[in-house]
Short mmCIF file of C-alpha atoms and ligand atoms in Angstrom, two decimals:
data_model
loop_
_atom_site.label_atom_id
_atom_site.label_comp_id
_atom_site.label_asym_id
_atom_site.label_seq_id
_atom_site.Cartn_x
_atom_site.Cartn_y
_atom_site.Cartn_z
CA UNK A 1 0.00 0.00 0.00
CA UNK A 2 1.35 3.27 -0.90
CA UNK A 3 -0.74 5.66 0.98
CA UNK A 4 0.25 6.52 4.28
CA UNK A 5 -2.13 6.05 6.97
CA UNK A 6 -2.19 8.43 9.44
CA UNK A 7 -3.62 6.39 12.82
CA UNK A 8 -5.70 8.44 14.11
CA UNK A 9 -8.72 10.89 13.56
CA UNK A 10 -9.30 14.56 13.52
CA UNK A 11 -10.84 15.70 16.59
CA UNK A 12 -10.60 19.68 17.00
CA UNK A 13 -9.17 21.50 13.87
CA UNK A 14 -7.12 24.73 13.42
CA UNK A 15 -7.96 26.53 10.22
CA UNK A 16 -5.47 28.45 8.53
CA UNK A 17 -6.09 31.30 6.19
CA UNK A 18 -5.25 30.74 2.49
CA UNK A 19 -3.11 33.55 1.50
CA UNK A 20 -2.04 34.34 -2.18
CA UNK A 21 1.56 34.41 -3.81
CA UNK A 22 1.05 38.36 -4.23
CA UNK A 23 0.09 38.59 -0.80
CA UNK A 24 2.93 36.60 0.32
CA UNK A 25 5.27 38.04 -1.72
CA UNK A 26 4.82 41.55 -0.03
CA UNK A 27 4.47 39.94 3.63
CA UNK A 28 7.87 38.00 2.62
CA UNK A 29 9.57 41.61 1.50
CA UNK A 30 7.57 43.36 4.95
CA UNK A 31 9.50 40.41 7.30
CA UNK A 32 12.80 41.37 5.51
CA UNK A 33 13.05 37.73 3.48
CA UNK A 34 13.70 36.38 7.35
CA UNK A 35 11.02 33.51 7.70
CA UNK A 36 11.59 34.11 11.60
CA UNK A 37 9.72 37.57 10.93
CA UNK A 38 6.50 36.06 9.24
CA UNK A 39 3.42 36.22 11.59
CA UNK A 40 2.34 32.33 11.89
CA UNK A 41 -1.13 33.41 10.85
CA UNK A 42 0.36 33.80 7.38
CA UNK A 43 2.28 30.82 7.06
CA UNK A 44 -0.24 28.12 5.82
CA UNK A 45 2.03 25.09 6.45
CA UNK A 46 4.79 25.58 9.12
CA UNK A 47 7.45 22.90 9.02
CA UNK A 48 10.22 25.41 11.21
CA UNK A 49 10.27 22.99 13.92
CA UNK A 50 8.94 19.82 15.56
CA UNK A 51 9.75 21.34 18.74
CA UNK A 52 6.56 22.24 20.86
CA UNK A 53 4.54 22.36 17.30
CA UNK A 54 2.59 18.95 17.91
CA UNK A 55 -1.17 17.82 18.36
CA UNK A 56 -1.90 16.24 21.73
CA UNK A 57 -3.92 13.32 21.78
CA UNK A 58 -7.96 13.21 23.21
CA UNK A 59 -6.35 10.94 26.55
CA UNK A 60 -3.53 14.05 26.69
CA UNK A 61 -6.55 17.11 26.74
CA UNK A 62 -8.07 14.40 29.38
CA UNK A 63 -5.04 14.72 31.63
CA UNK A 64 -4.93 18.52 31.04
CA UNK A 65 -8.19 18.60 33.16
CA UNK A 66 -7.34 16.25 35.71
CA UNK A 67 -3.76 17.79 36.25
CA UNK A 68 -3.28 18.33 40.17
CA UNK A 69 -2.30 21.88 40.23
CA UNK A 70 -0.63 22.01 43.93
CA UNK A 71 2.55 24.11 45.00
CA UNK A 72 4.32 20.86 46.72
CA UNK A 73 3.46 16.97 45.86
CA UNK A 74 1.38 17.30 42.99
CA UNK A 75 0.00 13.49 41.99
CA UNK A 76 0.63 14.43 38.69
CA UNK A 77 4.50 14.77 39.23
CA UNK A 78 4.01 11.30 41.04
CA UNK A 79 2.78 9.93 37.79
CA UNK A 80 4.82 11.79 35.72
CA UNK A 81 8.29 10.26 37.71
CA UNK A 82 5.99 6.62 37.95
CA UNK A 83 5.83 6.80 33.69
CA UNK A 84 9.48 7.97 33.22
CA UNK A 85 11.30 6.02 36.20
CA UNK A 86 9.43 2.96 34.08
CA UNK A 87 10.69 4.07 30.55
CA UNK A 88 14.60 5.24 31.49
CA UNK A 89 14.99 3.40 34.66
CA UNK A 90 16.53 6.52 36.32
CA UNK A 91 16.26 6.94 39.89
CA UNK A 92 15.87 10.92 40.03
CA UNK A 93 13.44 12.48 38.01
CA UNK A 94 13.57 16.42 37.77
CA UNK A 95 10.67 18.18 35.60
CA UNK A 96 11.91 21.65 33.76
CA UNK A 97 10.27 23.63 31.64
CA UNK A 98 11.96 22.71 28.10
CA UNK A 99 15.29 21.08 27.53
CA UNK A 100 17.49 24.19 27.62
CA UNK A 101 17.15 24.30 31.30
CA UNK A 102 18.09 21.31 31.97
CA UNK A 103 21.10 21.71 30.28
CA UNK A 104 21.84 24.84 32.28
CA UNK A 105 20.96 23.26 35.63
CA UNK A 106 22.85 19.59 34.52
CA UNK A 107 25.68 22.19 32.99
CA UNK A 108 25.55 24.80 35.84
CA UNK A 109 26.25 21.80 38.52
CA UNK A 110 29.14 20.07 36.73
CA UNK A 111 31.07 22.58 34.56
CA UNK A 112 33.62 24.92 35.50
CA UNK A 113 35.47 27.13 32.82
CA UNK A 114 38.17 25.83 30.77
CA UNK A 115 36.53 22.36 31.37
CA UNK A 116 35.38 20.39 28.11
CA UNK A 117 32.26 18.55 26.98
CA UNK A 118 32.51 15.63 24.23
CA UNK A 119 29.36 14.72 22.22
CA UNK A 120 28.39 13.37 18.93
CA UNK A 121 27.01 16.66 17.97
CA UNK A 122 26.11 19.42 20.38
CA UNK A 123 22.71 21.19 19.37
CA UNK A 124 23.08 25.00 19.53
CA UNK A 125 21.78 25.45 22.77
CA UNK A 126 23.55 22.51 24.45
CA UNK A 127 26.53 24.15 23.07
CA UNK A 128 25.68 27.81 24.23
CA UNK A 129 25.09 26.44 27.77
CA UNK A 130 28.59 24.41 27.53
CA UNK A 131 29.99 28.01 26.48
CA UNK A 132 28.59 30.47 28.55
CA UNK A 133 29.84 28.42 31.81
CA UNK A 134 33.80 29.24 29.52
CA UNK A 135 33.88 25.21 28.86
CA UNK A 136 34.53 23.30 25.47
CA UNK A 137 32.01 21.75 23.89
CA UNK A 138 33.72 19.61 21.26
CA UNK A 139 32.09 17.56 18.44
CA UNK A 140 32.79 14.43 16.94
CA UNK A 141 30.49 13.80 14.08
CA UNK A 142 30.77 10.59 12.21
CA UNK A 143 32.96 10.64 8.85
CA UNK A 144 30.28 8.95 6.92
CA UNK A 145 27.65 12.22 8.46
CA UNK A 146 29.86 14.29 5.04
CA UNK A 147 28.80 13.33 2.45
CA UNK A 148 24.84 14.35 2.50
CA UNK A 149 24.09 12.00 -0.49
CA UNK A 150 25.44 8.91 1.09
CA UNK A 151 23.16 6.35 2.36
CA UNK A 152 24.94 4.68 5.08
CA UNK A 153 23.02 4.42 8.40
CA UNK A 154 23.54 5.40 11.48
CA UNK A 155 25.41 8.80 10.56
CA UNK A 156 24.57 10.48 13.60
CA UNK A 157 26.69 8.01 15.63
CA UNK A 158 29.86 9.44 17.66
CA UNK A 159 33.50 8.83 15.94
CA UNK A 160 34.83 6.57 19.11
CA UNK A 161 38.04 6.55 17.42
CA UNK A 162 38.84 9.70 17.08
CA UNK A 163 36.91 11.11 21.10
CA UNK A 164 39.47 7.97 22.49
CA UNK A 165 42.54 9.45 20.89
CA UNK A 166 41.28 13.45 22.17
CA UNK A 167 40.30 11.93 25.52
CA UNK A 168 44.27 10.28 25.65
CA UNK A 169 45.30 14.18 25.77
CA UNK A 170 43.30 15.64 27.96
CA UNK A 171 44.70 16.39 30.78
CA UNK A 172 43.23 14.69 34.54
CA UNK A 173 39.77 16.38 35.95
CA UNK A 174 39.36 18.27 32.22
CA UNK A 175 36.26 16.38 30.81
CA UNK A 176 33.46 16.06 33.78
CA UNK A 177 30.62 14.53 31.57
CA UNK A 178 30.48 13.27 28.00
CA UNK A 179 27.23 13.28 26.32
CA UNK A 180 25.35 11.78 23.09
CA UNK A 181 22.63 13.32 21.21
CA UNK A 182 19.85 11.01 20.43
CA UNK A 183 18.92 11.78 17.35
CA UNK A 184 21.62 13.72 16.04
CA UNK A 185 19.43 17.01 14.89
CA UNK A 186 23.01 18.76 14.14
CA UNK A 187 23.40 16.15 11.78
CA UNK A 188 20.28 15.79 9.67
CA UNK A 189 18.34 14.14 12.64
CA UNK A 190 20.20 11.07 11.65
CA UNK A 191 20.04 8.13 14.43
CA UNK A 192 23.01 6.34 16.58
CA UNK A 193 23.17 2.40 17.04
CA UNK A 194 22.52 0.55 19.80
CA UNK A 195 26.46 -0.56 19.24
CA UNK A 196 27.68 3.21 19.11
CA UNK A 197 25.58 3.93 22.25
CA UNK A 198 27.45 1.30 23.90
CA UNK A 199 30.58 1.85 22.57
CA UNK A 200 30.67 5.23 23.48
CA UNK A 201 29.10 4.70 27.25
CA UNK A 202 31.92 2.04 27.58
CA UNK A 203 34.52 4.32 26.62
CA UNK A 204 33.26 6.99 29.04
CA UNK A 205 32.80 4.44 31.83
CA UNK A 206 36.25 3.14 31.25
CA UNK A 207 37.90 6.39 31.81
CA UNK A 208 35.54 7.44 34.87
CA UNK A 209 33.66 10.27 32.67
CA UNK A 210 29.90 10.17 33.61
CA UNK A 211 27.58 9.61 30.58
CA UNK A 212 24.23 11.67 29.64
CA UNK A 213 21.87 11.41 26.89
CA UNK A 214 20.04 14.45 24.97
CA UNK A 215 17.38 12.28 24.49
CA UNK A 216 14.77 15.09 23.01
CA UNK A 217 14.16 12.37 20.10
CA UNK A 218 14.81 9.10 21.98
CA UNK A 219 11.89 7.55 20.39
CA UNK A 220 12.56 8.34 16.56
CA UNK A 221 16.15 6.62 17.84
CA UNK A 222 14.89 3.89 19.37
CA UNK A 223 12.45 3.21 16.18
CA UNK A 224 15.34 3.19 13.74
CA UNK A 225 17.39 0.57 16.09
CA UNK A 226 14.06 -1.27 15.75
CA UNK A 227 14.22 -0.95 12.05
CA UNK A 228 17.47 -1.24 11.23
CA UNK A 229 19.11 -3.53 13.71
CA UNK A 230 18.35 -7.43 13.21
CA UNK A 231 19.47 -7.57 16.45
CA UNK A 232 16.74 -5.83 17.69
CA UNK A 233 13.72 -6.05 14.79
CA UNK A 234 11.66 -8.26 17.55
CA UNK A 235 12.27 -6.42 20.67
CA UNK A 236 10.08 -4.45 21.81
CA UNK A 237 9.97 -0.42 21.30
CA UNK A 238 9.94 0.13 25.36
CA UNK A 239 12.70 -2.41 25.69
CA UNK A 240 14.75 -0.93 22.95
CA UNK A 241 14.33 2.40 24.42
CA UNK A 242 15.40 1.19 27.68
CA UNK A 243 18.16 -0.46 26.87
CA UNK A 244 19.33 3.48 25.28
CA UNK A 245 18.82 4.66 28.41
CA UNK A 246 20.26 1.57 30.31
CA UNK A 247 24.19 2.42 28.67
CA UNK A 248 24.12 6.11 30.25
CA UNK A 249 24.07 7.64 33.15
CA UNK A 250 20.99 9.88 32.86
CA UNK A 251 19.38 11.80 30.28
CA UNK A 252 17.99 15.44 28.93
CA UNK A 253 15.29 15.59 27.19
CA UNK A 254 13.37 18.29 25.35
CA UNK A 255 10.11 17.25 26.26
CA UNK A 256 8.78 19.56 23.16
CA UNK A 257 9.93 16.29 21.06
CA UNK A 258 9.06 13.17 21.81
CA UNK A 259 7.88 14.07 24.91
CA UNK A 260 4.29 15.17 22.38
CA UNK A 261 3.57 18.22 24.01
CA UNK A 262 3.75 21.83 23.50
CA UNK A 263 5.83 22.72 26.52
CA UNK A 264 8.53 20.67 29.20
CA UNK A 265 11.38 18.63 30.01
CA UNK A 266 12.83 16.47 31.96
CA UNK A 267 16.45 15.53 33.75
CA UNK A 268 17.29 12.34 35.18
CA UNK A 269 19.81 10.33 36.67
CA UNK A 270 21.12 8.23 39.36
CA UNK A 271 24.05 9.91 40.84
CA UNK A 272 22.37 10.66 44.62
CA UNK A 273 24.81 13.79 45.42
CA UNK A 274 24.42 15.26 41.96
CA UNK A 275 20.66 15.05 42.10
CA UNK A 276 21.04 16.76 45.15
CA UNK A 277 22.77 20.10 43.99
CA UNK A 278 20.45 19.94 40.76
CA UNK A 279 17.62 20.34 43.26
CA UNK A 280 19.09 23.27 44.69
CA UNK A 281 19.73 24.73 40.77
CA UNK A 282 15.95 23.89 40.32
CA UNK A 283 14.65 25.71 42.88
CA UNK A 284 16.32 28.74 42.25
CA UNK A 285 15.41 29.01 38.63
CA UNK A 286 12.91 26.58 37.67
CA UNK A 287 10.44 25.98 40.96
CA UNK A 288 9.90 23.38 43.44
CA UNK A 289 11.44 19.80 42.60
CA UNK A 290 7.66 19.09 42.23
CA UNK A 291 6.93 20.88 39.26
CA UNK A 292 10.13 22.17 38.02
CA UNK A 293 8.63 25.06 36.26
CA UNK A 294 5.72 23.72 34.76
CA UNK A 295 2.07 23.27 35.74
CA UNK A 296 0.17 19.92 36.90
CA UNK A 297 -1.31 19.95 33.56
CA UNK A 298 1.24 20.02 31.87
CA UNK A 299 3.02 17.27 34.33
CA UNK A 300 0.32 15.54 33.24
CA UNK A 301 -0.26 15.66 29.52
CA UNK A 302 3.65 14.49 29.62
CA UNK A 303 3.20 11.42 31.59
CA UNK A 304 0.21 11.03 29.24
CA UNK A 305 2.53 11.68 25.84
CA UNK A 306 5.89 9.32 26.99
CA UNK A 307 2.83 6.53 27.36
CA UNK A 308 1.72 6.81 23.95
CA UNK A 309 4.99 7.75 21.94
CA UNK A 310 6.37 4.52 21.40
CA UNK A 311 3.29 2.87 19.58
CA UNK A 312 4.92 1.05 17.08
CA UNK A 313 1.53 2.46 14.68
CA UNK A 314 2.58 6.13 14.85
CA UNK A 315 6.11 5.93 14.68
CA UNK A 316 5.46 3.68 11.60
CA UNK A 317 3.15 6.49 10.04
CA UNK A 318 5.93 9.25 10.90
CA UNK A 319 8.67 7.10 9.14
CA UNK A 320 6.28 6.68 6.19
CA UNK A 321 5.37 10.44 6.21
CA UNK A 322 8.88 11.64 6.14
CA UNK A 323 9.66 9.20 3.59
CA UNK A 324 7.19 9.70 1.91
CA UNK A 325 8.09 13.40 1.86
CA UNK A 326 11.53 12.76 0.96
CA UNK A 327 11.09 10.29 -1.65
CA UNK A 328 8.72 12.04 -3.73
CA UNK A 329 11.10 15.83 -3.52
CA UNK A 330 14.06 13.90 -4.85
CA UNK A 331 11.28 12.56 -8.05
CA UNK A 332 10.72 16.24 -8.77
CA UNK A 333 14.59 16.97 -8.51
CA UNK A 334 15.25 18.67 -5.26
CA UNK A 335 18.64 17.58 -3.36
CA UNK A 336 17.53 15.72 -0.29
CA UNK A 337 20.02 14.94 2.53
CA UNK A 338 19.95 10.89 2.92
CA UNK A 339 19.43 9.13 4.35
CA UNK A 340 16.19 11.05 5.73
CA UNK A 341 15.53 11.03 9.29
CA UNK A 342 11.74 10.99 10.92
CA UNK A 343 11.58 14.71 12.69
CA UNK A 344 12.86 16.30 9.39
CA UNK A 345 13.79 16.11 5.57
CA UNK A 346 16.93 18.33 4.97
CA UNK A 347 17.41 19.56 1.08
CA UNK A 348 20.97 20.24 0.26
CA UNK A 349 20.79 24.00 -0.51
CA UNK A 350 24.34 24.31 -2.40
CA UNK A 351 23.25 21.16 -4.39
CA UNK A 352 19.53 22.73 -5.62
CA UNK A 353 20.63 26.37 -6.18
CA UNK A 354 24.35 25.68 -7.56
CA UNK A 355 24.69 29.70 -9.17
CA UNK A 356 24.62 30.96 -5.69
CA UNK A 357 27.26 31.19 -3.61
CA UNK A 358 27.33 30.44 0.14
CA UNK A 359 27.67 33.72 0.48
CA UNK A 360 24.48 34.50 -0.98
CA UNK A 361 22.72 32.22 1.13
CA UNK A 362 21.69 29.08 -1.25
CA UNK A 363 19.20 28.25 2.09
CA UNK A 364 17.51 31.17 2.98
CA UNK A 365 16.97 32.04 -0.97
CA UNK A 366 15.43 28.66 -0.98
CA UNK A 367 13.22 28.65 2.19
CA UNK A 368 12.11 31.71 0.96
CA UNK A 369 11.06 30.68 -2.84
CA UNK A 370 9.09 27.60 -1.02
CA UNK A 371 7.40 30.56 1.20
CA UNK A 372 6.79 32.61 -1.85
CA UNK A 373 5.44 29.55 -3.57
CA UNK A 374 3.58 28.15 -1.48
CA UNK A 375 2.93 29.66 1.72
CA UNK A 376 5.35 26.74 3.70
CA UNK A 377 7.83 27.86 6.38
CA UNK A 378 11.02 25.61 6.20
CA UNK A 379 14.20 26.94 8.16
CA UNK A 380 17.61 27.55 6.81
CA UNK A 381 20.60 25.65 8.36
CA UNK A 382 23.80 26.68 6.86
CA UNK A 383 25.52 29.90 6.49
CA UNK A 384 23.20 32.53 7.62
CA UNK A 385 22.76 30.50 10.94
CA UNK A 386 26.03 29.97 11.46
CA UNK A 387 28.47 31.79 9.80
CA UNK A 388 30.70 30.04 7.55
CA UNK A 389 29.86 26.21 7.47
CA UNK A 390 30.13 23.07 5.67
CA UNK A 391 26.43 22.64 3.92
CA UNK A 392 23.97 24.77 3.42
CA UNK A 393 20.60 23.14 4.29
CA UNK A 394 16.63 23.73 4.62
CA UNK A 395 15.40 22.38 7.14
CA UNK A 396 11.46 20.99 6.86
CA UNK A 397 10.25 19.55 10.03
CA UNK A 398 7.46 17.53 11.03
CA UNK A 399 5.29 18.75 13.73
CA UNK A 400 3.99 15.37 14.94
CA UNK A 401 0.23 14.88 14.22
CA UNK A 402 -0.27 17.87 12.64
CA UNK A 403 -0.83 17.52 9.14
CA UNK A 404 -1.81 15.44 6.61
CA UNK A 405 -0.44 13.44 3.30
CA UNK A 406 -2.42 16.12 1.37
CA UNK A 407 -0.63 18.97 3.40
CA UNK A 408 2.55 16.80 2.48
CA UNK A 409 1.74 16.53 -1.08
CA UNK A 410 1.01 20.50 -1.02
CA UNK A 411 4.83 20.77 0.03
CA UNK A 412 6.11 18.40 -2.51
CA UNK A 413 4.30 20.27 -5.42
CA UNK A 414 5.32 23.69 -4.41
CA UNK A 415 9.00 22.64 -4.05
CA UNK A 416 8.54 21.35 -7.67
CA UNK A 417 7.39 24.30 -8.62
CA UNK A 418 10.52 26.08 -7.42
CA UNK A 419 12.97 23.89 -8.63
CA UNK A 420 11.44 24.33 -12.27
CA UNK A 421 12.40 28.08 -11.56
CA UNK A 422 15.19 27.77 -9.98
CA UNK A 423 17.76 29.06 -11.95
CA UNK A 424 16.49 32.71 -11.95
CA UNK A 425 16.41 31.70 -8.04
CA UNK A 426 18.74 35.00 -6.67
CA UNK A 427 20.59 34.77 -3.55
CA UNK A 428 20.45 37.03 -0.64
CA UNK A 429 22.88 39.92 1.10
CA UNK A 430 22.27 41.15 4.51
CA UNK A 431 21.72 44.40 5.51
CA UNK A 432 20.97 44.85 8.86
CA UNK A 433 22.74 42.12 11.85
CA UNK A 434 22.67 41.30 15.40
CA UNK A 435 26.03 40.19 16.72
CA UNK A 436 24.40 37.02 17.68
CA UNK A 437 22.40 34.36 16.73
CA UNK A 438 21.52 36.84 13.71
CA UNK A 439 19.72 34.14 11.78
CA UNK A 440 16.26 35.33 14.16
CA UNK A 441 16.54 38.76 13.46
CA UNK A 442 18.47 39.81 10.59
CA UNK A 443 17.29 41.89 7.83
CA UNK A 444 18.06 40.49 4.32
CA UNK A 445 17.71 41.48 0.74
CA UNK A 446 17.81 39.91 -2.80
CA UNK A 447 20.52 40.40 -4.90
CA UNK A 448 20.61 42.64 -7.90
CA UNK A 449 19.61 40.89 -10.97
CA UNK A 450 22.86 39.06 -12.57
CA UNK A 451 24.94 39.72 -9.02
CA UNK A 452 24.13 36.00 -7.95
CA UNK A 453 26.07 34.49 -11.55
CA UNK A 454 28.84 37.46 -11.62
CA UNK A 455 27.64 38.40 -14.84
N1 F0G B 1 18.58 19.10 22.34
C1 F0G B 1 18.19 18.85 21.08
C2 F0G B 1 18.75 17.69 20.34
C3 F0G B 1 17.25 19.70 20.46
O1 F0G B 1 16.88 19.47 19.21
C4 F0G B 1 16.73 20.80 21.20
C5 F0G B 1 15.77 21.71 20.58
C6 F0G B 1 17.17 21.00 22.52
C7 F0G B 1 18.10 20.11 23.05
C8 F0G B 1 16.69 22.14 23.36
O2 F0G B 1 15.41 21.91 23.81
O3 F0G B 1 14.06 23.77 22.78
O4 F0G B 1 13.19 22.37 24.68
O5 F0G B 1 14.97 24.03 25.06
N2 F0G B 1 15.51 21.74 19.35
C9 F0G B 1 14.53 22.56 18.66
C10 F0G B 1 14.68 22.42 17.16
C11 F0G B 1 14.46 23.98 19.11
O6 F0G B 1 14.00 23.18 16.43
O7 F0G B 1 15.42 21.55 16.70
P1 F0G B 1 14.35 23.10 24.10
#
């Protein structure tokens, strides 16, 4: 069967307003050609992120009304730290409001500056945390994660080799936790085996470094060890994704993920005297250990969310969607990164719009054709994020639950309409900057006509 059946039905719906290209074109010149500057109500299909942008399920909006919204031993943090205590087997359960914080309260506990965190790939705000406390974080991205065409699995996994041989320099007391990012969004949301995960806790253990998890997307990961792995193809999705969790330490985890709801997060572990100076972080900045910045509802539509995410029947229907997505941009000639991943399908910027230079930022020109087009909101991951970099990427992300295969097909034909345009495609200058993290605010403008070829 070819169409993808999504498993469940529409309950409540959202309309969005149906805007035209003319009217996008001057909202698109009005925001600056920076997709972070277009009001939401006119984008019509917003694939920016799968962070916080999901549906919650009928037993989820249940929970909402029978959160327990007290101060101090809320039942709904007991259930929430019954449901995840079950699913990582960690001992300490902390709630936070989104995964950030617990990376500055796991961070703010066990970092001091010129320290140094390892990880396969640190996400931007794992690495700003690592950074702002005057500590390292160092990458070590697979070698097969390079080549964006290739379609070797498990390119999100950690190069062992090469963090042994760093970890043989460092010097004693310099590297206080090593982590792994489960999926590895850095790099294309691609997954890490069950071996890398254990290779890599092993090599940790062996040299006395405690080992966490970002685990915002341990369920996509533990699906694709389920997929993949013949070692694994009859276990299980719980036991798979306990046996992740089983090879670390503890975990982060952006709740906004796989976590299915809109807001929270979660840090865990077993150490007893580090849970007990994260408490004291948590209270300062987050709330009591009992809610951890959040409310009972939302405690509650968590516990509610980590029960359903690892039904084998949605997480097939996301793998189908995205490649489904995937599959049927690379028909109409767009440059997708492979292999694709299940929270996203990258398209290799450089690749689609060759005439424009990095410089010109081949991404944003592209995310914003697609807007133009039709009225989709993809993000660009390359050069105007980050400076000078290796690829330059969009970015389209599934919100889980959201939308469709006919909102998916809408995507698919409007990127085909773009790349049958693309080579009068112009690239983009800035004019305006923040010295920051300019990708959210910058102003940007298209080249003059012939500027993008030289002529
Ligand atoms: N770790 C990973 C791997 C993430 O992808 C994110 C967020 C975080 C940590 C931080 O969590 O947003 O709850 O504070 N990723 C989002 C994205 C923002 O669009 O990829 P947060």
């Amino acid at each position: 069967m070819k169409t993808v059946l999504e498993p469940f039905r529409i309950k409540a719906v959202e309309p969005f307003r149906i805007t035209s290209e003319a009217e996008r074109r001057d909202l698109l010149a009005r925001a600056h050609h920076n997709l972070f500057l277009v009001k939401a109500e006119d984008v019509m299909i917003d694939l920016l992120t799968d962070s916080g942008t999901g549906a919650m399920s009928t037993e989820q909006w249940a929970a909402i009304m029978t959160g327990d919204e007290s101060y101090a031993g809320s039942r709904s943090f007991f259930e929430l730290e019954a449901v995840v205590r079950d699913l990582t087997g960690y001992r300490h359960v902390f709630p936070v409001h989104q995964g950030r914080a617990a990376e500055r309260i796991l961070f703010g506990c066990m970092l001091t500056p010129g320290q140094a965190v390892p990880n396969n790939a640190h996400f931007d705000t794992t690495r700003a945390n690592v950074e702002y406390l005057g500590a390292e974080a160092k990458d070590f991205v697979a070698e097969a994660a390079a080549d964006l065409r290739d379609d070797t699995p498990w390119k999100g996994n950690l190069d062992v080799e090469r963090l042994a041989a760093w970890l043989d320099e460092q010097p004693a007391g310099r590297v206080p936790v090593g982590m792994l990012t489960i999926t590895n969004n850095r790099v294309g949301g691609q997954p890490v085996s069950m071996q890398n995960l254990r290779e890599v806790g092993e090599l940790y253990r062996s040299r006395g470094i405690p080992f966490l998890l970002d685990a915002a997307r341990f369920a996509e990961n533990a699906w694709w060890i389920h997929r993949l792995d013949p070692a694994w193809r009859e276990v299980p999705l719980r036991r798979v994704a306990r046996a992740m969790f089983d090879l670390a330490d503890g975990c982060m985890i952006s709740a906004k993920k796989d976590g299915l709801v809109n807001i929270g997060g979660l840090l865990c572990l077993n150490d007893d005297a580090l849970a007990a100076k994260i408490k004291d972080l948590l209270i300062l900045g987050e709330g009591f250990p009992t809610y951890g910045g959040l409310a009972g509802r939302d405690l509650a539509a968590l516990a509610q969310g980590l029960r359903e995410v690892l039904d084998e029947d949605y997480l097939q229907y996301r793998e189908a969607s995205a490649q489904y997505l995937a599959e049927h941009l690379e028909r109409r000639g767009v440059p997708v990164v492979r292999p694709a991943g299940l929270h996203a399908v990258y398209v290799d910027a450089r690749a689609a719009l060759p005439h424009v230079p990095p410089e010109q930022l081949p991404g944003q020109a592209l995310a914003c054709e697609l807007y133009l087009q039709g009225g989709v909101r993809a993000v660009e991951i390359g050069t105007l994020m980050f400076g000078e970099t290796d690829h330059d990427l969009v970015r389209l992300c599934l919100p889980r639950r959201v939308y469709t295969q006919s909102h998916i097909d809408w995507v698919i034909e409007s990127f085909g309409e773009v790349m049958r345009r693309k080579d009068g495609i112009r690239g983009l200058r800035i004019v305006e900057q923040a010295p920051v993290l300019r990708a959210f605010t910058a102003r940007l403008r298209p080249m003059a006509a012939g500027a993008a070829t030289g002529v």
